[in-house]
């Protein structure tokens, strides 16, 4: 993203966020959203990470859900980490 012209960044990030959110596999969606978050403005990072928590909550296999949550937790701000751990 830093290599894009400033006037193109917002549009590219919007398309990227839409593409990441549209991934049907919950684990892949969580990874895409977590990988995208650091490239977003701080005002959008928490919302994208919240969507990653939602993707993790949608995993039906409990073991896979816990493994994914363990991967996700270090990337979360304290308030989202607490909410994600409560869902476990």
N, CA, C and O of each residue as an XYZ file, in Angstrom:
352
protein
N       0.808     -1.195      0.000
C       0.000      0.000      0.000
C       0.857      1.268      0.000
O       0.508      2.223     -0.694
N       1.957      1.319      0.744
C       2.737      2.555      0.734
C       3.329      2.881     -0.630
O       3.748      4.013     -0.874
N       3.363      1.901     -1.512
C       3.936      2.128     -2.833
C       2.912      2.685     -3.819
O       3.261      3.086     -4.930
N       1.665      2.707     -3.410
C       0.617      3.246     -4.283
C       0.589      4.763     -4.201
O       0.949      5.342     -3.176
N       0.166      5.400     -5.273
C      -0.016      6.850     -5.189
C      -1.079      7.159     -4.127
O      -2.067      6.433     -4.019
N      -0.891      8.201     -3.363
C      -1.824      8.508     -2.278
C      -3.293      8.574     -2.715
O      -4.182      8.167     -1.966
N      -3.543      9.076     -3.904
C      -4.938      9.203     -4.334
C      -5.560      7.862     -4.732
O      -6.774      7.790     -4.921
N      -4.766      6.804     -4.864
C      -5.291      5.485     -5.233
C      -5.443      4.563     -4.025
O      -6.122      3.541     -4.116
N      -4.834      4.901     -2.916
C      -4.809      4.010     -1.752
C      -6.196      3.678     -1.226
O      -6.501      2.510     -0.982
N      -7.026      4.671     -1.052
C      -8.345      4.438     -0.470
C      -9.166      3.464     -1.306
O      -9.798      2.559     -0.761
N      -9.161      3.641     -2.606
C      -9.931      2.758     -3.484
C      -9.376      1.335     -3.456
O     -10.141      0.372     -3.414
N      -8.061      1.200     -3.479
C      -7.439     -0.126     -3.453
C      -7.732     -0.813     -2.120
O      -8.049     -2.002     -2.096
N      -7.631     -0.085     -1.025
C      -7.917     -0.676      0.282
C      -9.382     -1.081      0.389
O      -9.685     -2.130      0.959
N     -10.289     -0.283     -0.140
C     -11.713     -0.626     -0.112
C     -11.971     -1.916     -0.888
O     -12.712     -2.783     -0.425
N     -11.366     -2.041     -2.056
C     -11.541     -3.275     -2.843
C     -10.919     -4.462     -2.127
O     -11.479     -5.558     -2.132
N      -9.776     -4.251     -1.518
C      -9.096     -5.327     -0.814
C      -9.908     -5.776      0.401
O     -10.023     -6.974      0.662
N     -10.464     -4.831      1.138
C     -11.301     -5.174      2.280
C     -12.521     -5.964      1.828
O     -12.900     -6.943      2.472
N     -13.133     -5.551      0.735
C     -14.292     -6.266      0.210
C     -13.941     -7.675     -0.217
O     -14.694     -8.615      0.041
N     -12.802     -7.823     -0.868
C     -12.366     -9.149     -1.308
C     -12.066    -10.047     -0.112
O     -12.443    -11.219     -0.112
N     -11.399     -9.519      0.893
C     -11.076    -10.311      2.081
C     -12.347    -10.736      2.808
O     -12.454    -11.879      3.252
N     -13.296     -9.836      2.931
C     -14.550    -10.142      3.625
C     -15.395    -11.150      2.862
O     -16.229    -11.833      3.457
N     -15.193    -11.252      1.572
C     -15.994    -12.158      0.740
C     -15.439    -13.579      0.683
O     -16.068    -14.456      0.091
N     -14.294    -13.820      1.275
C     -13.715    -15.164      1.263
C     -14.643    -16.085      2.055
O     -14.980    -15.797      3.204
N     -15.048    -17.179      1.444
C     -16.043    -18.052      2.085
C     -15.456    -18.918      3.199
O     -16.157    -19.228      4.162
N     -14.204    -19.309      3.093
C     -13.581    -20.122      4.134
C     -13.233    -19.221      5.318
O     -12.485    -18.255      5.167
N     -13.774    -19.535      6.486
C     -13.606    -18.670      7.657
C     -12.152    -18.498      8.064
O     -11.735    -17.394      8.413
N     -11.375    -19.571      8.023
C      -9.968    -19.485      8.421
C      -9.204    -18.601      7.449
O      -8.435    -17.734      7.864
N      -9.413    -18.816      6.174
C      -8.734    -17.993      5.161
C      -9.174    -16.534      5.272
O      -8.362    -15.625      5.103
N     -10.469    -16.310      5.557
C     -10.968    -14.940      5.710
C     -10.308    -14.267      6.902
O      -9.904    -13.108      6.813
N     -10.194    -14.984      8.023
C      -9.558    -14.420      9.207
C      -8.123    -14.031      8.902
O      -7.689    -12.937      9.261
N      -7.375    -14.921      8.237
C      -5.978    -14.618      7.913
C      -5.877    -13.412      6.980
O      -5.012    -12.556      7.169
N      -6.738    -13.338      5.991
C      -6.707    -12.210      5.052
C      -6.993    -10.899      5.775
O      -6.330     -9.893      5.521
N      -7.971    -10.904      6.669
C      -8.324     -9.675      7.390
C      -7.204     -9.258      8.346
O      -6.891     -8.072      8.454
N      -6.610    -10.215      9.030
C      -5.509     -9.898      9.958
C      -4.305     -9.366      9.191
O      -3.641     -8.428      9.633
N      -4.028     -9.969      8.038
C      -2.894     -9.505      7.227
C      -3.143     -8.112      6.656
O      -2.204     -7.340      6.462
N      -4.394     -7.797      6.392
C      -4.754     -6.497      5.824
C      -4.730     -5.382      6.875
O      -4.362     -4.251      6.559
N      -5.107     -5.678      8.089
C      -5.301     -4.654      9.129
C      -4.138     -3.679      9.297
O      -4.387     -2.477      9.386
N      -2.884     -4.126      9.346
C      -1.794     -3.165      9.562
C      -1.625     -2.142      8.431
O      -0.982     -1.109      8.613
N      -2.197     -2.433      7.286
C      -2.066     -1.538      6.140
C      -3.183     -0.500      6.079
O      -3.184      0.378      5.217
N      -4.124     -0.613      6.999
C      -5.265      0.294      7.013
C      -5.012      1.464      7.952
O      -4.172      1.386      8.849
N      -5.744      2.543      7.737
C      -5.670      3.631      8.706
C      -6.161      3.131     10.073
O      -7.035      2.266     10.137
N      -5.614      3.663     11.142
C      -6.021      3.206     12.481
C      -7.534      3.222     12.692
O      -8.064      2.390     13.429
N      -8.220      4.144     12.065
C      -9.672      4.227     12.240
C     -10.410      3.010     11.689
O     -11.545      2.755     12.092
N      -9.800      2.259     10.785
C     -10.438      1.079     10.190
C      -9.893     -0.240     10.734
O     -10.519     -1.286     10.561
N      -8.762     -0.200     11.373
C      -8.118     -1.439     11.818
C      -8.992     -2.246     12.776
O      -9.123     -3.459     12.615
N      -9.581     -1.598     13.755
C     -10.361     -2.337     14.745
C     -11.589     -2.982     14.113
O     -11.950     -4.103     14.472
N     -12.232     -2.295     13.183
C     -13.404     -2.873     12.517
C     -13.023     -4.109     11.711
O     -13.764     -5.092     11.702
N     -11.885     -4.070     11.038
C     -11.435     -5.219     10.245
C     -11.058     -6.371     11.174
O     -11.363     -7.526     10.877
N     -10.410     -6.077     12.272
C     -10.064     -7.136     13.224
C     -11.320     -7.712     13.880
O     -11.362     -8.903     14.189
N     -12.329     -6.891     14.092
C     -13.606     -7.400     14.621
C     -14.228     -8.379     13.630
O     -14.817     -9.382     14.034
N     -14.103     -8.096     12.347
C     -14.612     -9.032     11.333
C     -13.808    -10.331     11.352
O     -14.357    -11.399     11.082
N     -12.529    -10.252     11.663
C     -11.718    -11.465     11.789
C     -12.188    -12.303     12.977
O     -12.215    -13.531     12.901
N     -12.555    -11.643     14.066
C     -13.108    -12.348     15.228
C     -14.421    -13.018     14.842
O     -14.669    -14.162     15.222
N     -15.263    -12.316     14.091
C     -16.534    -12.893     13.630
C     -16.288    -14.126     12.757
O     -16.995    -15.127     12.872
N     -15.286    -14.044     11.888
C     -14.969    -15.187     11.029
C     -14.557    -16.379     11.877
O     -14.945    -17.512     11.590
N     -13.779    -16.131     12.912
C     -13.351    -17.204     13.802
C     -14.543    -17.804     14.537
O     -14.617    -19.020     14.712
N     -15.464    -16.967     14.963
C     -16.656    -17.454     15.669
C     -17.526    -18.330     14.780
O     -18.265    -19.177     15.281
N     -17.449    -18.139     13.474
C     -18.283    -18.895     12.535
C     -17.724    -20.277     12.209
O     -18.379    -21.055     11.515
N     -16.538    -20.592     12.692
C     -15.944    -21.902     12.424
C     -16.679    -22.945     13.259
O     -16.757    -22.824     14.482
N     -17.214    -23.964     12.601
C     -18.024    -24.964     13.312
C     -17.187    -26.021     14.025
O     -17.637    -26.582     15.025
N     -15.999    -26.302     13.544
C     -15.127    -27.287     14.180
C     -14.460    -26.618     15.388
O     -13.678    -25.680     15.233
N     -14.775    -27.105     16.582
C     -14.294    -26.445     17.803
C     -12.774    -26.440     17.920
O     -12.195    -25.444     18.352
N     -12.129    -27.523     17.548
C     -10.668    -27.586     17.628
C     -10.049    -26.567     16.672
O      -9.143    -25.823     17.047
N     -10.544    -26.542     15.443
C     -10.046    -25.582     14.459
C     -10.338    -24.153     14.903
O      -9.524    -23.254     14.692
N     -11.493    -23.948     15.514
C     -11.844    -22.611     16.005
C     -10.847    -22.162     17.079
O     -10.406    -21.013     17.064
N     -10.494    -23.041     17.997
C      -9.548    -22.692     19.062
C      -8.152    -22.433     18.486
O      -7.462    -21.509     18.919
N      -7.740    -23.242     17.516
C      -6.432    -23.029     16.886
C      -6.405    -21.682     16.164
O      -5.417    -20.950     16.232
N      -7.484    -21.371     15.484
C      -7.562    -20.108     14.755
C      -7.592    -18.934     15.721
O      -6.962    -17.906     15.475
N      -8.314    -19.083     16.806
C      -8.367    -18.034     17.821
C      -6.980    -17.805     18.427
O      -6.598    -16.664     18.685
N      -6.237    -18.870     18.652
C      -4.878    -18.734     19.187
C      -3.977    -17.980     18.215
O      -3.089    -17.238     18.634
N      -4.206    -18.170     16.922
C      -3.442    -17.447     15.901
C      -3.857    -15.978     15.863
O      -3.022    -15.091     15.688
N      -5.133    -15.738     16.026
C      -5.685    -14.396     15.917
C      -5.382    -13.518     17.132
O      -5.089    -12.332     16.979
N      -5.448    -14.080     18.312
C      -5.382    -13.298     19.554
C      -4.215    -12.310     19.637
O      -4.438    -11.174     20.058
N      -2.995    -12.673     19.265
C      -1.898    -11.703     19.389
C      -2.056    -10.457     18.505
O      -1.429     -9.431     18.767
N      -2.879    -10.543     17.477
C      -3.075     -9.407     16.574
C      -4.160     -8.448     17.054
O      -4.337     -7.370     16.486
N      -4.879     -8.837     18.091
C      -6.039     -8.056     18.525
C      -5.694     -7.028     19.591
O      -4.839     -7.266     20.443
N      -6.375     -5.869     19.537
C      -6.254     -4.926     20.650
C      -6.940     -5.539     21.877
O      -7.771     -6.435     21.727
N      -6.610     -5.077     23.074
C      -7.122     -5.706     24.300
C      -8.641     -5.898     24.343
O      -9.108     -6.951     24.776
N      -9.413     -4.913     23.907
C     -10.866     -5.047     24.000
C     -11.387     -6.161     23.092
O     -12.293     -6.897     23.486
N     -10.835     -6.299     21.889
C     -11.263     -7.374     20.995
C     -10.713     -8.723     21.448
O     -11.373     -9.749     21.285
N      -9.524     -8.726     22.007
C      -8.941     -9.983     22.497
C      -9.822    -10.542     23.609
O     -10.095    -11.742     23.647
N     -10.264     -9.672     24.511
C     -11.120    -10.110     25.614
C     -12.437    -10.676     25.082
O     -12.902    -11.716     25.549
N     -13.038     -9.992     24.106
C     -14.297    -10.468     23.533
C     -14.099    -11.805     22.814
O     -14.948    -12.692     22.909
N     -12.997    -11.951     22.107
C     -12.722    -13.192     21.376
C     -12.501    -14.354     22.357
O     -12.965    -15.468     22.114
N     -11.806    -14.097     23.442
C     -11.558    -15.152     24.416
C     -12.832    -15.544     25.134
O     -12.982    -16.705     25.517
N     -13.754    -14.615     25.330
C     -15.034    -14.933     25.964
C     -15.869    -15.861     25.086
O     -16.629    -16.684     25.596
N     -15.732    -15.732     23.780
C     -16.502    -16.576     22.883
C     -15.980    -18.006     22.870
O     -16.686    -18.928     22.463
N     -14.736    -18.185     23.319
C     -14.111    -19.512     23.269
C     -14.716    -20.447     24.233
O     -14.302    -21.603     24.315
